[in-house]
XYZ file of C-alpha atoms in Angstrom:
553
model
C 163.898 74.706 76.713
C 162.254 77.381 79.226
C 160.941 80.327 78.179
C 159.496 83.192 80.726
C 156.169 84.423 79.971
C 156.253 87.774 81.853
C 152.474 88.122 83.053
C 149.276 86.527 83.083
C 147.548 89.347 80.154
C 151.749 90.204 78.851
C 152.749 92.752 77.376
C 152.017 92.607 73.554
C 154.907 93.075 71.606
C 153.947 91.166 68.494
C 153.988 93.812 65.792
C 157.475 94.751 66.368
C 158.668 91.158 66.646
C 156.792 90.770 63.351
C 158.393 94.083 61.643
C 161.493 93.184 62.802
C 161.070 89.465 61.141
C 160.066 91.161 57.981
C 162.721 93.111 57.547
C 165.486 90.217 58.506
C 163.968 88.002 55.878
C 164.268 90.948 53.315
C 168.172 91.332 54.051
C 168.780 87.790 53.952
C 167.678 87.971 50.267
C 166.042 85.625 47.844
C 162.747 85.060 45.941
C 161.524 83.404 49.427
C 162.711 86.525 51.275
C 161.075 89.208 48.654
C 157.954 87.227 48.438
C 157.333 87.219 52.281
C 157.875 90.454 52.249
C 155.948 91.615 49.972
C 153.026 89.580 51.374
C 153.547 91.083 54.688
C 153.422 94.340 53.128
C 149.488 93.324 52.403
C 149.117 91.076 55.133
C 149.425 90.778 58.876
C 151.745 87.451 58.170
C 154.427 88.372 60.217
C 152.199 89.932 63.364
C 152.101 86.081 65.017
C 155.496 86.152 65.204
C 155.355 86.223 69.191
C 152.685 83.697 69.466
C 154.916 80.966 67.391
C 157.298 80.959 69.897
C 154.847 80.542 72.532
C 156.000 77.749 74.687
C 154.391 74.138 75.664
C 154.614 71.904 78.540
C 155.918 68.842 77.383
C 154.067 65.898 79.151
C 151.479 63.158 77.825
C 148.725 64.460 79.504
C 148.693 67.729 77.577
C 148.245 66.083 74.258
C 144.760 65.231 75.205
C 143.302 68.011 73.987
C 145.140 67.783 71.062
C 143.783 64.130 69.938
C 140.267 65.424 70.312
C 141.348 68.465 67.674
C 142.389 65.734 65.324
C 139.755 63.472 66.057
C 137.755 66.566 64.777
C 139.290 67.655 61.585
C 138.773 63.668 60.810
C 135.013 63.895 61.424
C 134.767 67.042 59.336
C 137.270 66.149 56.329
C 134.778 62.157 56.531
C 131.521 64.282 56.998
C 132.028 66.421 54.419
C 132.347 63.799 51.743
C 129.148 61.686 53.065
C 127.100 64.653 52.487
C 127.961 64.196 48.552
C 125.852 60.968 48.897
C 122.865 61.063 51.688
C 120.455 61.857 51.350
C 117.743 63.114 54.515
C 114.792 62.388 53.861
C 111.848 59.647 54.993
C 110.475 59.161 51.972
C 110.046 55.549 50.806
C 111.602 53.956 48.128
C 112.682 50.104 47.255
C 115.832 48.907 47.958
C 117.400 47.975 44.919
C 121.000 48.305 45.323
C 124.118 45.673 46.210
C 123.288 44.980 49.289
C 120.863 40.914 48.180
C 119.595 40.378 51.784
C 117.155 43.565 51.547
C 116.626 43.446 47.965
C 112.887 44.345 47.093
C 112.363 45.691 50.884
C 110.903 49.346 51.492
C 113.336 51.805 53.173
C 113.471 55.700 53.485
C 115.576 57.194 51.684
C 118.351 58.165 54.048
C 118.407 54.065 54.744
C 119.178 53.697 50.877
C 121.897 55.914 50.487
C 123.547 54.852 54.087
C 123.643 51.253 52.343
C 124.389 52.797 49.074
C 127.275 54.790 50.151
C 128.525 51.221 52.084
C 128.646 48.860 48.916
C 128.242 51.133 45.764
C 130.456 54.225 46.767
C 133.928 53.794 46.413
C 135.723 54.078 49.809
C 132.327 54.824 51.413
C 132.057 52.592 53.966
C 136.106 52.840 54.784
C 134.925 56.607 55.109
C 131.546 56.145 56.853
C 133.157 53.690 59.707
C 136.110 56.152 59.919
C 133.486 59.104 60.276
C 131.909 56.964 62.975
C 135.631 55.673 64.847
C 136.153 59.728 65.017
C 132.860 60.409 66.759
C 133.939 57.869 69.229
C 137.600 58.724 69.725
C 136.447 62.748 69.888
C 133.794 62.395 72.514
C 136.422 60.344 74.547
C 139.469 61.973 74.301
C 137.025 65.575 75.355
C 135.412 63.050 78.240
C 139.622 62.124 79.401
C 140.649 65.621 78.935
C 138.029 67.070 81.487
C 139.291 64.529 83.936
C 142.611 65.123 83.424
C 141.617 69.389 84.043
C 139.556 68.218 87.221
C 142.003 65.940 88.752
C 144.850 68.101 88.159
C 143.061 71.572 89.443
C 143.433 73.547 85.777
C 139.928 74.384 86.616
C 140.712 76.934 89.031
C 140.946 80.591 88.820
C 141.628 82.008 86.019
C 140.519 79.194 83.709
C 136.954 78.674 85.317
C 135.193 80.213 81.954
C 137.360 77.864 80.349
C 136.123 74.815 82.029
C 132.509 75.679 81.637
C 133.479 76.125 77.776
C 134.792 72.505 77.775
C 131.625 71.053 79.706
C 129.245 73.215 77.031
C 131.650 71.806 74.143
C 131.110 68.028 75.399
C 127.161 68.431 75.528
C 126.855 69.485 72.371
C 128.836 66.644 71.429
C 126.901 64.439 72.763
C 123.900 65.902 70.893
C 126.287 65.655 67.569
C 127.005 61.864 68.461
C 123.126 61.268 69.008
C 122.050 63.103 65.977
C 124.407 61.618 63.472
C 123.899 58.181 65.587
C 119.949 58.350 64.485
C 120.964 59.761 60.856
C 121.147 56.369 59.040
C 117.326 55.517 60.061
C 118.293 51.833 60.914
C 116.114 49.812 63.557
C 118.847 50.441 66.234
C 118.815 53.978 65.578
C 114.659 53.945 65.661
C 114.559 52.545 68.878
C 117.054 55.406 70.090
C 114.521 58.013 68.901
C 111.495 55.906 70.142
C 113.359 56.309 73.294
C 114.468 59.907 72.981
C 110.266 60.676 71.955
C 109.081 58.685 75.015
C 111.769 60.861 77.318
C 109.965 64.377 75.844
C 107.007 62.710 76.448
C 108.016 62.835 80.024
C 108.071 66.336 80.808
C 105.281 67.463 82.597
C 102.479 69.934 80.770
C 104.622 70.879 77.743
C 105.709 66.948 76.890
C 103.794 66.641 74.324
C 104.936 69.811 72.690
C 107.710 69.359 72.992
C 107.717 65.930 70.977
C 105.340 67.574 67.917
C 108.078 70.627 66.992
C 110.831 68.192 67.393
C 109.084 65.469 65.055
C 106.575 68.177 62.783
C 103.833 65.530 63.645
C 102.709 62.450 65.320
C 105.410 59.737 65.708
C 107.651 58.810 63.326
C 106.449 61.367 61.269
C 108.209 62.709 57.883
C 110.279 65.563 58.487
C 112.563 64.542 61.667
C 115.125 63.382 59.305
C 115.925 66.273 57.935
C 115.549 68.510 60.842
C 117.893 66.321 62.287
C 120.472 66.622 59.087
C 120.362 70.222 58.955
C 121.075 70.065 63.083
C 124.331 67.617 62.438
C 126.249 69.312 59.345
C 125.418 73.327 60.454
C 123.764 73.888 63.609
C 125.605 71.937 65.770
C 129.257 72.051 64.246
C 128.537 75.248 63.792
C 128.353 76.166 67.675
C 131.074 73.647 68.436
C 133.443 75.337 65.873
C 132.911 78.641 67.479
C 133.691 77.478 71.210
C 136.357 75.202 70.541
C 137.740 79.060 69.144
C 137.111 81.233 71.926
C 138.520 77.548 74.273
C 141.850 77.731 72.416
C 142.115 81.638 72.460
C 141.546 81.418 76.467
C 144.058 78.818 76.318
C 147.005 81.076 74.431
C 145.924 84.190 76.452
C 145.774 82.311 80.259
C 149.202 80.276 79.026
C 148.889 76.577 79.774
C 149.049 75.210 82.986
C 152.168 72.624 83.714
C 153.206 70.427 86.384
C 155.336 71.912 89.368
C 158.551 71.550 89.264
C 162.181 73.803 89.788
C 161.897 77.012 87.288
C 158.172 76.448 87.431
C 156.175 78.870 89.078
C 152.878 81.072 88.719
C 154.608 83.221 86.019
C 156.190 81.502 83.266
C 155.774 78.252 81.402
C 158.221 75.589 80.737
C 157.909 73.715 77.864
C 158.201 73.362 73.689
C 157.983 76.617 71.828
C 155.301 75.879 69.145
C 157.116 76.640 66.077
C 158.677 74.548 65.484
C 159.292 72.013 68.360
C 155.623 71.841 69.430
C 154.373 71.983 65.771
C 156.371 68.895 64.935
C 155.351 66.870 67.666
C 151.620 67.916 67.378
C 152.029 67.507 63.604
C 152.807 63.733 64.428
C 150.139 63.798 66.554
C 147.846 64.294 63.646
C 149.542 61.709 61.900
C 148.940 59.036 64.039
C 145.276 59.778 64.717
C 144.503 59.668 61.141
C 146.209 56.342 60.580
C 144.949 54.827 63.552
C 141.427 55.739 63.070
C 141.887 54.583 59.172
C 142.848 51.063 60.262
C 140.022 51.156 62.887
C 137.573 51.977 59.690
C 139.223 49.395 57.530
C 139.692 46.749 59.591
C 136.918 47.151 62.785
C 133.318 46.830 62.250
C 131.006 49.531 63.655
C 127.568 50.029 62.949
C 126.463 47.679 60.254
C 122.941 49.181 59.819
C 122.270 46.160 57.019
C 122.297 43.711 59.999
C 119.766 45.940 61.829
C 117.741 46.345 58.724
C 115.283 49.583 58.303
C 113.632 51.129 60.963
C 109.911 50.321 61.372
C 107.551 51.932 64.182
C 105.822 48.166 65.000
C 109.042 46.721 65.630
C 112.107 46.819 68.221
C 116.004 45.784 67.602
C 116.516 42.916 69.906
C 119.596 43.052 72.837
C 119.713 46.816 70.943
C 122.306 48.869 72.840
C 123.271 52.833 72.469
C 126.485 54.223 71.430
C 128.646 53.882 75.206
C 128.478 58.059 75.370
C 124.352 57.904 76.074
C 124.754 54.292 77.731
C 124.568 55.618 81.274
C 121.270 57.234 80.102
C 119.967 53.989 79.265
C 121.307 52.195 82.323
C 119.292 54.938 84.436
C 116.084 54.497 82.678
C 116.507 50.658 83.427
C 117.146 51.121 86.927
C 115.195 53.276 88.167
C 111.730 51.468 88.980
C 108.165 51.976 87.614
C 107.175 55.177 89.329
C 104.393 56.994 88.381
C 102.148 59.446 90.179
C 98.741 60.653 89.274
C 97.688 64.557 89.400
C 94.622 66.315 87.910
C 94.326 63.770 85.724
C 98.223 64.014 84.407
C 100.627 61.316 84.900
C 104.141 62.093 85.921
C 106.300 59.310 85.012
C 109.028 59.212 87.238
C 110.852 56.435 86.057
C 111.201 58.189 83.147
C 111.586 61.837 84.225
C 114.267 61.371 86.567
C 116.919 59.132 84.587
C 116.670 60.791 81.546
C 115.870 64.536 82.532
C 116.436 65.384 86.167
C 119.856 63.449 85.807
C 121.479 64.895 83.241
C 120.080 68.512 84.030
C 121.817 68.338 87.677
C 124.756 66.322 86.209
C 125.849 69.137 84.191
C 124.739 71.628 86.469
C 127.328 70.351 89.043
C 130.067 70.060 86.483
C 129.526 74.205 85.730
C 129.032 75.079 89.332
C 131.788 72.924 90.867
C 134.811 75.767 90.227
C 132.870 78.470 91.723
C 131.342 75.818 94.420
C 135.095 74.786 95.222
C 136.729 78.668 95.556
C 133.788 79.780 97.877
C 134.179 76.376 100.492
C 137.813 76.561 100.393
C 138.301 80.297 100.154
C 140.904 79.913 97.648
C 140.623 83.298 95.182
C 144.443 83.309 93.826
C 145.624 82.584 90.437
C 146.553 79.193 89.443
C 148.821 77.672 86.866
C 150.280 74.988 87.759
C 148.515 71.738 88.613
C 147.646 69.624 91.698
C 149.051 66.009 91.704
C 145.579 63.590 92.345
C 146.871 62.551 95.526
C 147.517 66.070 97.032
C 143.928 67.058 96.880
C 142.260 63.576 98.166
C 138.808 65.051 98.769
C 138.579 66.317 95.455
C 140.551 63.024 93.603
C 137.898 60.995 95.744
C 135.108 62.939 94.345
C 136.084 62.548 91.019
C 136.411 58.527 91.471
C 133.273 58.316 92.801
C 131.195 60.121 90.094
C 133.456 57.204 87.575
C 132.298 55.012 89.190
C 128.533 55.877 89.438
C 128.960 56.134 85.487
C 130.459 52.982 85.160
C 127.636 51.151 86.720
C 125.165 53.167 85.053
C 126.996 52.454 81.488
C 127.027 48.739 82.775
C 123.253 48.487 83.789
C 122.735 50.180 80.248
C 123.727 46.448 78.966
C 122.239 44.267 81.964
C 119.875 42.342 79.326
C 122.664 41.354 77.526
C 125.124 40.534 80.683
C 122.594 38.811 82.425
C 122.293 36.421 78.637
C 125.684 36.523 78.319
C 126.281 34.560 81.438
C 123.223 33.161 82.566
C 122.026 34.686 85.490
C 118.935 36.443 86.597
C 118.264 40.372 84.782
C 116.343 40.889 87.950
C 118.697 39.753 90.502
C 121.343 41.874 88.257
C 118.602 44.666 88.410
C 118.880 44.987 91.862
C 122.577 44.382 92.538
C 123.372 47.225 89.799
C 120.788 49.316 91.721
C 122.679 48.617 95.404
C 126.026 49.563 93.603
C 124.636 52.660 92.341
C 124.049 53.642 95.853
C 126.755 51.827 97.566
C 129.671 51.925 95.348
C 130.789 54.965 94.918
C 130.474 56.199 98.743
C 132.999 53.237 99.117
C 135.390 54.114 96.193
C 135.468 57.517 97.844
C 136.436 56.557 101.039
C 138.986 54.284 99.364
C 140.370 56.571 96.879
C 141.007 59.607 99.753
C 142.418 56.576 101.829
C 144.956 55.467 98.795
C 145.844 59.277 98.484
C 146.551 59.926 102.164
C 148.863 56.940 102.100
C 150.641 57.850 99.067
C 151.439 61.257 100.485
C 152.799 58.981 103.702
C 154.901 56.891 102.090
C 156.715 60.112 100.114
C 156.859 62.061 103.201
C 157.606 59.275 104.945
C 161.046 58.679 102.242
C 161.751 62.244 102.534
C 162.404 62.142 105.568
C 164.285 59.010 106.244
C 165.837 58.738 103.300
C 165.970 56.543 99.998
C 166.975 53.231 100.818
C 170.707 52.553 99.073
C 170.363 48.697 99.055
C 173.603 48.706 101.279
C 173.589 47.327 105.118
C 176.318 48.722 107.210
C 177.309 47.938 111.041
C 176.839 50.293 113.886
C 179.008 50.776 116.929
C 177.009 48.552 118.651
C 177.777 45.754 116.578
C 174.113 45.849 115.329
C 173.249 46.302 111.130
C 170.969 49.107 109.818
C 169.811 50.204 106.291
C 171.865 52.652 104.862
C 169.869 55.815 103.168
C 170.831 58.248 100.867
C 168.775 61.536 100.342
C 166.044 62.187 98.239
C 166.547 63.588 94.637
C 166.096 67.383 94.755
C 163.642 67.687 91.880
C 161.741 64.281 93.661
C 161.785 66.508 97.331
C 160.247 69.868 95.409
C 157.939 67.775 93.337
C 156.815 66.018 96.455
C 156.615 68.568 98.976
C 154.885 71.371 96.260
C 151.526 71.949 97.599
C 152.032 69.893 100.653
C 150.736 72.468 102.371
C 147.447 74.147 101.490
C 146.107 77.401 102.614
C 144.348 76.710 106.135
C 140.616 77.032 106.081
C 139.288 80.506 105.818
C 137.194 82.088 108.604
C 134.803 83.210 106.350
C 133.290 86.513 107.139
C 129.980 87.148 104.634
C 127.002 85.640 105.049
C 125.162 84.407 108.011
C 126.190 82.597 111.268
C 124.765 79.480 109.861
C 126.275 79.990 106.534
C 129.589 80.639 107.876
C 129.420 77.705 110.241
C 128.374 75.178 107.267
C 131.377 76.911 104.761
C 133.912 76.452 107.287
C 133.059 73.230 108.119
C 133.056 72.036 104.258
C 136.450 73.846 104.454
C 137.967 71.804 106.699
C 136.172 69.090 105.547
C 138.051 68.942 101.981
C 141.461 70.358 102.932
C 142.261 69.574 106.674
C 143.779 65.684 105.480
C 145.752 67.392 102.611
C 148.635 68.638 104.599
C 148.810 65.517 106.969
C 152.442 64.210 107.728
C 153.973 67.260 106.925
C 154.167 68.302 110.324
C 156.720 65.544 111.443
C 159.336 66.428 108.772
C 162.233 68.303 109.971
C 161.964 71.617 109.717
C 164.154 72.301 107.109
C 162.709 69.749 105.102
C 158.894 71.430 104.970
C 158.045 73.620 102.080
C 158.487 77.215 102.330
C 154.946 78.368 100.319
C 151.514 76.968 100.317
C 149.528 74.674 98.087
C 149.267 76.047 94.429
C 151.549 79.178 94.853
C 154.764 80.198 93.791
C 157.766 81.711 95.212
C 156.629 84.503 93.814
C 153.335 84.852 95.240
């Protein structure tokens, strides 16, 4: 069903929808009726009235944010029972619990209860490797869903606090992975935080600083455990609570974005009202996350820390690898080679400093930046709600394959110890290779992906024009045969030729000559190719508006 949203900001007519529903349900009668009423009466339970019939777009893509909401109210309904049974803290103790192969050995205290909760609890380790499945499904399905928001555009103007929301919401949970990753105080775990100490270490004058109020003393010391605890169940869900409010507020106040298509424009949204179409597919949602992630716990093995045994500062996990979410971390530190530079008697550890602090700094840094960097080159300040197919916008599509791709290689040079094992060929060879493909790779994939894009667009425009084929050959007056064609579905031709052509490169006027020279040339740079073909189509076939606007607009 489509329902008109009349602007942007609306015009708020909840109360009276909600007074109105009050007093409907109290003529229609009943102990249901009386008791709503009289509830409203005390309470603002009718007021949402307008919001329940808010619509939703319909397609897949959408529902990405969705699985990452359930993913979360898994983690927090598993989280909250494991803190019945851990316990923080380094102190040591003997193991004495179910668990025969460790029997007699000396383990902190979080150690025992991780192993304790495993065997002894009932359901514990069902719940702890759920707990752990969630972490991994939730830090995808955020990782997909920014994709999906930078392929399609849905970053653009008005949503731009939005996005930086959504990149500050997947940092911290990456810190929540980490920190509940380390929790357990296994040997794989240790060598994470051996690494994590060395990185602090790193950082020029303050390194060592930095390491002591993070650990309370020398390394391992006694207290990171429970620093880290109090981080993982408050701190940190805490602030991730709070955005992911403020991210779904934006996202009922803005509207959602949808996909163009006829009755779809800058002004309304298309789609599922939420009570109680949207609800019930949502509510399924839900349902399917939870059972899928409870046959992932029962049935998949994930982080058996009574294989790794407890961690010990003298010794290192063998082949040990990092949850995949901080892998490209550890494929950078192994990359990079062993730079170091020597100044008044300081060393600067490059090899160190650069992978696993410079990296991720400007990494994020370009993911906030990149709305505000995109609207200045292109010039583009207009509101946008509905989004760009990949392969109208090939620059920024071939961007966005490119920076995959650098993380793929960096998440497979993570692993090159145990590839280069696995299949018996030379870690530095592999070293080197991984390091070349760093470099290499992704300048081809870009060059590829805008070439794949520019040919798609072809091929449509190419269709539109001539015609679908029919499958039919038919005889001319010439005596020769030809292809017959029929035309082009209309809701194909709109969906096609929507944003064909984008708004030409601005002649900016601020700034500098050299400024302006270098903003108009990234301009044309990332648009010029978007609009290509269009040109030949008849000219009652081209679209009337340009890229990302409405008839409206």
């Amino acid at each position: 069903m489509a329902e008109d949203v009349d602007d942007v900001r609306g015009t708020d007519r909840t109360q009276a929808d909600g007074a109105q529903g009050a007093a409907d349900t109290e003529q229609q009668g009943g102990a249901a009726g009386r008791a709503l009423s009289a509830l409203d009466a005390r309470l603002p339970v009718t007021e949402g009235a307008g919001l329940l019939r808010k619509p939703f777009p319909e397609h897949w893509s959408f529902l990405l944010g969705e699985l990452a909401l359930y993913s979360l109210v898994v983690l927090l309904l598993t989280g909250v029972y494991l803190t019945l049974f851990f316990k923080p803290d380094m102190q040591e103790v003997v193991y004495r619990g179910a668990y025969t192969p460790l029997s007699g050995v000396r383990v902190s205290e979080a150690f025992d209860s991780t192993l304790h909760i495993s065997f002894d609890v009932r359901g514990g380790l069902l719940i702890r490797q759920m707990h752990h499945w969630a972490a991994v499904v939730f830090l995808a399905a955020i990782g997909v869903h920014l994709l999906r928001v930078f392929f399609t555009g849905a970053f653009r103007k008005p949503r731009e606090v939005n996005w930086m929301i959504g990149v500050t919401l997947f940092l911290l949970v990456l810190a929540e992975g980490f920190a509940g990753y380390s929790l357990p105080d296994d040997l794989l775990s240790g060598t994470g935080l051996r690494i994590a100490q060395g990185i602090m270490l790193s950082i020029p004058l303050v390194g060592s600083y930095v390491s002591m109020f993070a650990f309370g003393s020398e390394y391992p010391g006694h207290d990171f455990i429970s620093r880290l605890y109090g981080m993982h169940i408050l701190l940190l869900p805490g602030l991730i609570l709070a955005l992911l409010t403020v991210h779904l507020i934006l996202v009922f106040y803005l509207k959602h974005t949808q996909w163009a298509a006829r009755g779809h424009t800058n002004r309304n949204v298309v789609g599922k009202p939420l009570v109680p179409h949207f609800a019930a597919t949502s509510g399924g949602l839900f349902m399917m996350v939870f059972g899928v992630l409870a046959a992932l716990g029962g049935l998949a093995q994930i982080n058996p820390v009574w294989v790794y045994g407890p961690y010990r500062p003298d010794q290192a996990s063998t082949g040990s690898q990092p949850d995949w979410y901080v892998g490209f971390l550890e494929g950078a530190l192994r990359l990079v080679p062993p730079w170091e530079t020597t100044v008044a008697g300081h060393t600067l550890m490059w090899n160190v400093l650069l992978p696993a602090v410079v990296l991720p700094l400007a990494l994020f840094a370009l993911l906030y930046a990149y709305p505000f960097a995109q609207a200045w080159v292109t010039g583009d300040r207009r509101e946008h709600h509905l989004c760009d197919r990949p392969r109208d916008r090939p620059v920024r599509t071939g961007l966005g394959a490119a920076a995959v791709t650098a993380y793929a290689v960096l998440l497979l040079a993570g692993g090159n110890d145990v590839v280069a094992d696995t299949f018996a060929i030379s870690l530095n060879a592999l070293t080197w290779v991984l390091r070349t493909a760093l470099v290499v790779l992704p300048v081809v994939v870009f060059m590829v992906t805008k070439r794949v894009c520019l040919a798609l667009r072809e091929a449509e425009l190419e269709r539109l024009a001539e015609g679908e084929e029919s499958g039919r050959v038919r005889q001319t007056i010439a005596g020769g045969f030809e292809d017959d064609h029929r035309p082009v579905d209309a809701e194909e031709r709109y969906r096609v030729l929507h944003g064909s052509l984008p708004a030409a490169p601005p002649l900016p006027a601020d700034g500098d000559r050299r400024t302006r020279r270098v903003r108009s040339a990234l301009s044309h740079w990332f648009a010029a190719d978007a609009g290509q073909g269009v040109r030949e189509l008849p000219t009652g076939q081209r679209p009337e508006r340009p890229a990302g606007g409405s008839p409206e607009s």
